[in-house]
Amino acid sequence: MTLTDVAQHAGVSPQTVSRSLRSPELVSDSTRERVRASIASTGYVPNLAARNLASNRSMTVAAIIPSISASVFADAVHGLDHELSSHGYQLFIGSTDYSADREEELVRALLGRRPDGMFIVGTEHTAKANQLLKEARIPVVEAWSLTDSPIHSQVGFSNREAVRSLVQYGHAQGYRHPTFAGSLQPGDARAIERRRGFEASVRAIYPNEAIRVLDSGNHGADMDAGVALLDRVLSEHPETDLIVFSSDIFAAGALLECARRRISVPGDIAVMGFGDFEIAAHTVPRLTTVAAPSHDIGTRAGRVLLESMHSASESTQEIDLGFTIVARESA
């Protein structure tokens, strides 16, 4: 089926069909409905590539996230897509698996699709990825963190301050020997910021306490890593009365293992996570953690992108959405 076939079916000119697809606001409601009905009836699929070449707009946005399976990133993508789809934009989505090199590959590949804008989780990238994003000359929103040197705009919160608040909460609850545990690989700059927040807060709140930090090393970002980290805490730092995990995934794995070993939480050892993933409210005991406004991050990023893509201005935005300590039974 061709555009001419649709025009004949609808009883209008091919130019009117083209205008209905490209600029529907310029066509009367009745004509637009006739064209829409004819498209549905004939099964016509518009040639978006040709239309995009003519308009110099792809009507797509690229989104790069660390993990497709994590509920918090899924929530953000849902908010982003809701904002963009109502304005006719479609998403390309890529997952880095917390690898900086993989992120660089995705930046290069997705920019080759000529998106009109990009959403990317994180503010630290390889030098080449930074260069590619800056030279693309499209709106870019970095999310989940805040930096003094954004590529364009940013929507997020301070990971360092969030962990500082967690440690302060633990101190107020009476815990005196905290240990930080997580995956501290170069590709997850947010976890490294959380570690720095932990170290700074221990120095300030527990001046006579050793700084205990454990890295999961080659383990993946999964519950098995949480079990391995729990083992190391118990064997290397038996004095620990509070474990602050860099992610709810690790914390959930540790909580399940504690249940299997009949280790009382928080009686024998308290556990905190980060992220308020969906599982956090369903572990036994339920997990004390930091909640990031995941859906709001996606929604606000979508609005920033729309404003930038529809405006000739190169102005940028910095939006700090903050965080919330979610106090539950695990600490």
Tab-separated table of C-alpha atoms in Angstrom:
chain	number	residue	atom	x	y	z
A	1	MET	CA	0.000	0.000	0.000
A	2	THR	CA	1.211	3.478	-0.881
A	3	LEU	CA	0.314	6.968	0.216
A	4	THR	CA	-1.569	7.364	-3.092
A	5	ASP	CA	-3.688	4.305	-2.262
A	6	VAL	CA	-4.629	5.882	1.070
A	7	ALA	CA	-5.510	9.161	-0.669
A	8	GLN	CA	-7.803	7.389	-3.151
A	9	HIS	CA	-9.475	5.421	-0.347
A	10	ALA	CA	-10.063	8.595	1.699
A	11	GLY	CA	-11.112	10.701	-1.287
A	12	VAL	CA	-8.422	13.332	-0.710
A	13	SER	CA	-5.171	14.324	-2.378
A	14	PRO	CA	-1.826	12.649	-1.534
A	15	GLN	CA	-0.655	16.043	-0.231
A	16	THR	CA	-3.513	16.046	2.287
A	17	VAL	CA	-2.567	12.576	3.517
A	18	SER	CA	1.049	13.682	3.868
A	19	ARG	CA	-0.019	16.810	5.753
A	20	SER	CA	-2.250	14.747	8.076
A	21	LEU	CA	0.717	12.603	9.023
A	22	ARG	CA	3.341	15.333	9.211
A	23	SER	CA	1.361	18.265	10.665
A	24	PRO	CA	-2.064	17.011	11.807
A	25	GLU	CA	-2.875	20.355	13.427
A	26	LEU	CA	-3.066	21.897	9.926
A	27	VAL	CA	-5.846	19.531	8.815
A	28	SER	CA	-9.514	19.690	9.827
A	29	ASP	CA	-10.771	17.144	12.347
A	30	SER	CA	-13.075	15.476	9.832
A	31	THR	CA	-10.347	15.118	7.192
A	32	ARG	CA	-7.861	13.847	9.742
A	33	GLU	CA	-10.330	11.175	10.873
A	34	ARG	CA	-11.010	10.095	7.261
A	35	VAL	CA	-7.277	9.747	6.620
A	36	ARG	CA	-6.771	7.838	9.881
A	37	ALA	CA	-9.620	5.449	9.022
A	38	SER	CA	-8.215	4.858	5.537
A	39	ILE	CA	-4.741	4.126	6.934
A	40	ALA	CA	-6.256	1.556	9.299
A	41	SER	CA	-8.386	0.041	6.530
A	42	THR	CA	-5.620	-0.219	3.914
A	43	GLY	CA	-2.848	-1.259	6.295
A	44	TYR	CA	-0.563	1.513	5.069
A	45	VAL	CA	2.719	1.941	6.975
A	46	PRO	CA	4.268	5.426	6.604
A	47	ASN	CA	7.893	5.618	5.435
A	48	LEU	CA	9.316	7.303	8.524
A	49	ALA	CA	12.870	7.293	7.193
A	50	ALA	CA	11.894	9.419	4.201
A	51	ARG	CA	9.784	11.728	6.340
A	52	ASN	CA	12.604	12.143	8.848
A	53	LEU	CA	15.063	13.050	6.118
A	54	ALA	CA	12.703	15.731	4.875
A	55	SER	CA	12.025	17.195	8.324
A	56	ASN	CA	15.515	16.613	9.795
A	57	ARG	CA	13.799	15.083	12.849
A	58	SER	CA	13.653	11.392	13.730
A	59	MET	CA	10.944	11.698	16.401
A	60	THR	CA	12.977	9.284	18.536
A	61	VAL	CA	14.818	9.565	21.851
A	62	ALA	CA	17.601	7.216	22.965
A	63	ALA	CA	17.628	5.973	26.580
A	64	ILE	CA	20.675	4.286	28.125
A	65	ILE	CA	20.156	2.584	31.503
A	66	PRO	CA	22.345	0.266	33.622
A	67	SER	CA	19.864	-2.610	33.802
A	68	ILE	CA	16.566	-3.430	32.132
A	69	SER	CA	15.533	-5.815	34.919
A	70	ALA	CA	15.830	-3.337	37.822
A	71	SER	CA	12.422	-1.968	38.819
A	72	VAL	CA	13.734	1.534	39.546
A	73	PHE	CA	15.082	1.999	36.023
A	74	ALA	CA	11.945	0.457	34.547
A	75	ASP	CA	9.903	3.030	36.497
A	76	ALA	CA	12.051	5.860	35.109
A	77	VAL	CA	11.710	4.597	31.526
A	78	HIS	CA	7.947	4.322	32.023
A	79	GLY	CA	7.770	7.969	33.143
A	80	LEU	CA	10.038	9.056	30.282
A	81	ASP	CA	8.022	7.157	27.680
A	82	HIS	CA	4.723	8.499	28.993
A	83	GLU	CA	5.885	12.081	28.519
A	84	LEU	CA	7.468	11.535	25.113
A	85	SER	CA	4.888	9.244	23.494
A	86	SER	CA	2.112	11.782	24.008
A	87	HIS	CA	4.108	14.081	21.705
A	88	GLY	CA	4.768	11.439	19.068
A	89	TYR	CA	8.249	10.356	20.146
A	90	GLN	CA	9.435	6.745	20.355
A	91	LEU	CA	12.211	5.342	22.555
A	92	PHE	CA	15.327	3.375	21.660
A	93	ILE	CA	16.575	1.645	24.838
A	94	GLY	CA	20.022	0.208	25.578
A	95	SER	CA	21.389	-1.442	28.734
A	96	THR	CA	25.023	-1.070	29.851
A	97	ASP	CA	25.129	-3.774	32.559
A	98	TYR	CA	27.124	-1.186	34.561
A	99	SER	CA	29.987	-1.217	32.025
A	100	ALA	CA	31.505	2.117	30.941
A	101	ASP	CA	32.856	0.543	27.754
A	102	ARG	CA	29.445	-0.895	26.913
A	103	GLU	CA	27.926	2.540	27.521
A	104	GLU	CA	30.374	4.045	25.016
A	105	GLU	CA	29.381	1.417	22.438
A	106	LEU	CA	25.700	2.203	22.987
A	107	VAL	CA	26.252	5.960	22.732
A	108	ARG	CA	27.978	5.467	19.388
A	109	ALA	CA	25.352	3.005	18.076
A	110	LEU	CA	22.319	4.994	19.198
A	111	LEU	CA	23.657	8.308	17.926
A	112	GLY	CA	23.967	6.562	14.572
A	113	ARG	CA	20.167	6.302	14.629
A	114	ARG	CA	20.035	10.117	14.751
A	115	PRO	CA	17.809	10.539	17.827
A	116	ASP	CA	16.438	13.989	18.602
A	117	GLY	CA	17.510	13.671	22.252
A	118	MET	CA	19.106	11.301	24.750
A	119	PHE	CA	18.418	10.160	28.327
A	120	ILE	CA	21.350	8.505	30.102
A	121	VAL	CA	21.656	7.233	33.680
A	122	GLY	CA	24.820	8.563	35.292
A	123	THR	CA	27.079	11.584	34.928
A	124	GLU	CA	30.467	9.903	34.478
A	125	HIS	CA	31.328	8.481	31.070
A	126	THR	CA	34.432	7.539	29.109
A	127	ALA	CA	36.283	10.415	27.454
A	128	LYS	CA	35.129	9.230	24.035
A	129	ALA	CA	31.480	8.920	25.118
A	130	ASN	CA	31.647	12.454	26.517
A	131	GLN	CA	33.058	13.723	23.233
A	132	LEU	CA	30.410	11.914	21.168
A	133	LEU	CA	27.563	13.258	23.294
A	134	LYS	CA	28.835	16.831	23.169
A	135	GLU	CA	29.498	16.770	19.440
A	136	ALA	CA	26.063	15.271	18.687
A	137	ARG	CA	24.529	18.695	19.388
A	138	ILE	CA	21.268	17.231	20.681
A	139	PRO	CA	19.677	17.683	24.117
A	140	VAL	CA	21.100	15.185	26.635
A	141	VAL	CA	19.659	14.584	30.106
A	142	GLU	CA	21.935	12.811	32.584
A	143	ALA	CA	19.971	11.223	35.420
A	144	TRP	CA	20.265	9.675	38.880
A	145	SER	CA	23.278	11.777	39.860
A	146	LEU	CA	24.330	15.401	39.922
A	147	THR	CA	27.599	16.831	38.627
A	148	ASP	CA	29.286	20.225	38.371
A	149	SER	CA	30.003	19.646	34.675
A	150	PRO	CA	26.927	18.192	32.959
A	151	ILE	CA	26.910	17.533	29.223
A	152	HIS	CA	23.611	19.384	28.900
A	153	SER	CA	20.847	19.018	31.510
A	154	GLN	CA	20.548	16.784	34.570
A	155	VAL	CA	17.750	15.355	36.714
A	156	GLY	CA	18.693	13.452	39.847
A	157	PHE	CA	19.878	13.631	43.434
A	158	SER	CA	23.073	13.390	45.490
A	159	ASN	CA	24.063	9.766	46.067
A	160	ARG	CA	26.690	10.902	48.547
A	161	GLU	CA	24.202	12.821	50.683
A	162	ALA	CA	21.731	9.942	50.536
A	163	VAL	CA	24.233	7.527	52.110
A	164	ARG	CA	25.250	10.163	54.626
A	165	SER	CA	21.615	10.327	55.718
A	166	LEU	CA	21.470	6.526	55.961
A	167	VAL	CA	24.505	6.455	58.260
A	168	GLN	CA	23.063	9.254	60.374
A	169	TYR	CA	19.807	7.298	60.684
A	170	GLY	CA	21.743	4.174	61.697
A	171	HIS	CA	23.616	6.121	64.346
A	172	ALA	CA	20.360	7.497	65.741
A	173	GLN	CA	19.064	3.905	65.947
A	174	GLY	CA	22.034	2.982	68.137
A	175	TYR	CA	24.305	1.154	65.697
A	176	ARG	CA	27.996	1.791	66.313
A	177	HIS	CA	29.974	-0.430	63.901
A	178	PRO	CA	28.770	0.093	60.306
A	179	THR	CA	30.288	-1.592	57.257
A	180	PHE	CA	29.715	-0.587	53.640
A	181	ALA	CA	29.379	-3.395	51.085
A	182	GLY	CA	28.708	-3.374	47.365
A	183	SER	CA	30.005	-3.484	43.807
A	184	LEU	CA	32.489	-0.674	43.331
A	185	GLN	CA	33.402	-1.233	39.684
A	186	PRO	CA	34.488	1.748	37.507
A	187	GLY	CA	31.292	1.508	35.443
A	188	ASP	CA	29.050	2.290	38.423
A	189	ALA	CA	30.073	5.792	39.461
A	190	ARG	CA	26.943	6.109	41.603
A	191	ALA	CA	28.094	3.253	43.863
A	192	ILE	CA	31.491	4.925	44.205
A	193	GLU	CA	29.767	8.162	45.231
A	194	ARG	CA	27.832	6.188	47.826
A	195	ARG	CA	31.066	4.743	49.166
A	196	ARG	CA	32.536	8.248	49.456
A	197	GLY	CA	29.429	9.382	51.296
A	198	PHE	CA	29.798	6.466	53.706
A	199	GLU	CA	33.458	7.165	54.379
A	200	ALA	CA	32.874	10.876	54.977
A	201	SER	CA	29.953	10.277	57.309
A	202	VAL	CA	31.826	7.630	59.351
A	203	ARG	CA	34.703	10.059	59.830
A	204	ALA	CA	32.275	12.741	61.000
A	205	ILE	CA	29.876	10.641	63.106
A	206	TYR	CA	32.176	7.832	64.322
A	207	PRO	CA	35.586	9.574	64.657
A	208	ASN	CA	37.140	6.642	66.541
A	209	GLU	CA	35.701	3.925	64.316
A	210	ALA	CA	37.576	2.096	61.546
A	211	ILE	CA	36.215	2.614	58.016
A	212	ARG	CA	35.096	-0.785	56.745
A	213	VAL	CA	34.372	-1.111	53.008
A	214	LEU	CA	33.975	-4.361	51.062
A	215	ASP	CA	33.851	-4.700	47.260
A	216	SER	CA	32.096	-7.649	45.615
A	217	GLY	CA	34.788	-7.735	42.928
A	218	ASN	CA	33.895	-9.837	39.905
A	219	HIS	CA	30.435	-10.783	41.150
A	220	GLY	CA	27.530	-9.478	39.102
A	221	ALA	CA	24.883	-7.035	40.311
A	222	ASP	CA	22.730	-9.800	41.758
A	223	MET	CA	21.592	-11.458	44.989
A	224	ASP	CA	24.458	-13.978	44.903
A	225	ALA	CA	26.827	-11.045	45.349
A	226	GLY	CA	24.828	-10.035	48.430
A	227	VAL	CA	25.352	-13.495	49.920
A	228	ALA	CA	29.089	-13.333	49.194
A	229	LEU	CA	29.321	-9.878	50.761
A	230	LEU	CA	27.466	-11.063	53.867
A	231	ASP	CA	29.977	-13.925	54.218
A	232	ARG	CA	32.863	-11.491	54.029
A	233	VAL	CA	31.342	-9.104	56.560
A	234	LEU	CA	30.800	-11.912	59.070
A	235	SER	CA	34.291	-13.357	58.614
A	236	GLU	CA	36.399	-10.207	58.134
A	237	HIS	CA	34.510	-7.736	60.329
A	238	PRO	CA	32.570	-9.731	62.948
A	239	GLU	CA	32.161	-6.577	65.055
A	240	THR	CA	29.783	-5.136	62.432
A	241	ASP	CA	26.291	-4.389	63.732
A	242	LEU	CA	25.035	-2.596	60.589
A	243	ILE	CA	25.659	-3.371	56.913
A	244	VAL	CA	25.004	-0.539	54.467
A	245	PHE	CA	24.692	-2.098	50.996
A	246	SER	CA	25.208	-0.022	47.848
A	247	SER	CA	22.066	-1.550	46.291
A	248	ASP	CA	18.827	-3.201	47.400
A	249	ILE	CA	19.718	-6.208	45.217
A	250	PHE	CA	22.710	-7.034	47.426
A	251	ALA	CA	20.748	-6.286	50.592
A	252	ALA	CA	17.903	-8.585	49.532
A	253	GLY	CA	20.331	-11.449	48.884
A	254	ALA	CA	21.895	-10.935	52.310
A	255	LEU	CA	18.486	-10.839	54.040
A	256	LEU	CA	17.405	-14.112	52.436
A	257	GLU	CA	20.680	-15.739	53.433
A	258	CYS	CA	20.281	-14.479	57.013
A	259	ALA	CA	16.870	-16.140	57.122
A	260	ARG	CA	18.357	-19.432	55.901
A	261	ARG	CA	21.092	-19.278	58.569
A	262	ARG	CA	18.687	-18.128	61.293
A	263	ILE	CA	20.648	-14.908	61.770
A	264	SER	CA	18.324	-12.405	63.397
A	265	VAL	CA	17.838	-9.123	61.523
A	266	PRO	CA	18.116	-6.585	63.070
A	267	GLY	CA	18.772	-8.451	66.345
A	268	ASP	CA	22.169	-9.925	65.395
A	269	ILE	CA	22.964	-7.569	62.553
A	270	ALA	CA	21.031	-4.747	60.856
A	271	VAL	CA	20.805	-4.334	57.076
A	272	MET	CA	20.217	-1.278	54.878
A	273	GLY	CA	19.939	-1.000	51.107
A	274	PHE	CA	19.791	1.674	48.447
A	275	GLY	CA	17.192	2.320	45.769
A	276	ASP	CA	13.885	1.114	47.223
A	277	PHE	CA	13.534	-1.562	44.547
A	278	GLU	CA	10.195	-3.363	44.408
A	279	ILE	CA	11.573	-6.273	46.459
A	280	ALA	CA	12.524	-3.992	49.379
A	281	ALA	CA	8.957	-3.834	50.696
A	282	HIS	CA	8.525	-7.631	50.502
A	283	THR	CA	11.619	-9.073	52.178
A	284	VAL	CA	11.336	-10.450	55.714
A	285	PRO	CA	12.068	-8.257	57.534
A	286	ARG	CA	11.233	-5.429	55.148
A	287	LEU	CA	14.279	-3.463	54.046
A	288	THR	CA	15.294	-0.033	55.310
A	289	THR	CA	16.617	1.849	52.298
A	290	VAL	CA	16.898	5.071	50.304
A	291	ALA	CA	14.067	5.810	47.891
A	292	ALA	CA	14.900	7.705	44.727
A	293	PRO	CA	11.964	9.282	42.868
A	294	SER	CA	12.428	6.918	39.917
A	295	HIS	CA	9.228	7.635	38.004
A	296	ASP	CA	9.567	11.376	38.611
A	297	ILE	CA	13.136	11.301	37.279
A	298	GLY	CA	11.869	9.859	33.997
A	299	THR	CA	8.902	12.220	33.840
A	300	ARG	CA	10.929	15.358	34.518
A	301	ALA	CA	13.658	14.246	32.119
A	302	GLY	CA	11.014	13.782	29.442
A	303	ARG	CA	9.735	17.299	29.977
A	304	VAL	CA	13.239	18.749	29.839
A	305	LEU	CA	13.932	16.909	26.589
A	306	LEU	CA	10.664	18.062	25.025
A	307	GLU	CA	11.356	21.677	25.943
A	308	SER	CA	14.872	21.474	24.517
A	309	MET	CA	13.893	19.612	21.343
A	310	HIS	CA	11.081	22.068	20.590
A	311	SER	CA	13.097	25.187	21.356
A	312	ALA	CA	15.927	26.857	19.503
A	313	SER	CA	17.413	27.874	22.850
A	314	GLU	CA	20.439	25.977	24.173
A	315	SER	CA	19.558	26.680	27.821
A	316	THR	CA	20.056	23.802	30.253
A	317	GLN	CA	18.314	22.679	33.412
A	318	GLU	CA	19.519	21.165	36.700
A	319	ILE	CA	16.759	19.503	38.719
A	320	ASP	CA	17.524	18.013	42.146
A	321	LEU	CA	14.583	15.796	43.118
A	322	GLY	CA	16.114	14.722	46.434
A	323	PHE	CA	15.646	11.355	48.151
A	324	THR	CA	13.787	9.783	51.064
A	325	ILE	CA	14.964	7.461	53.850
A	326	VAL	CA	12.428	4.619	54.015
A	327	ALA	CA	12.603	3.225	57.547
A	328	ARG	CA	11.466	-0.400	57.803
A	329	GLU	CA	12.160	-3.347	60.083
A	330	SER	CA	15.651	-4.404	58.901
A	331	ALA	CA	17.440	-1.548	60.713
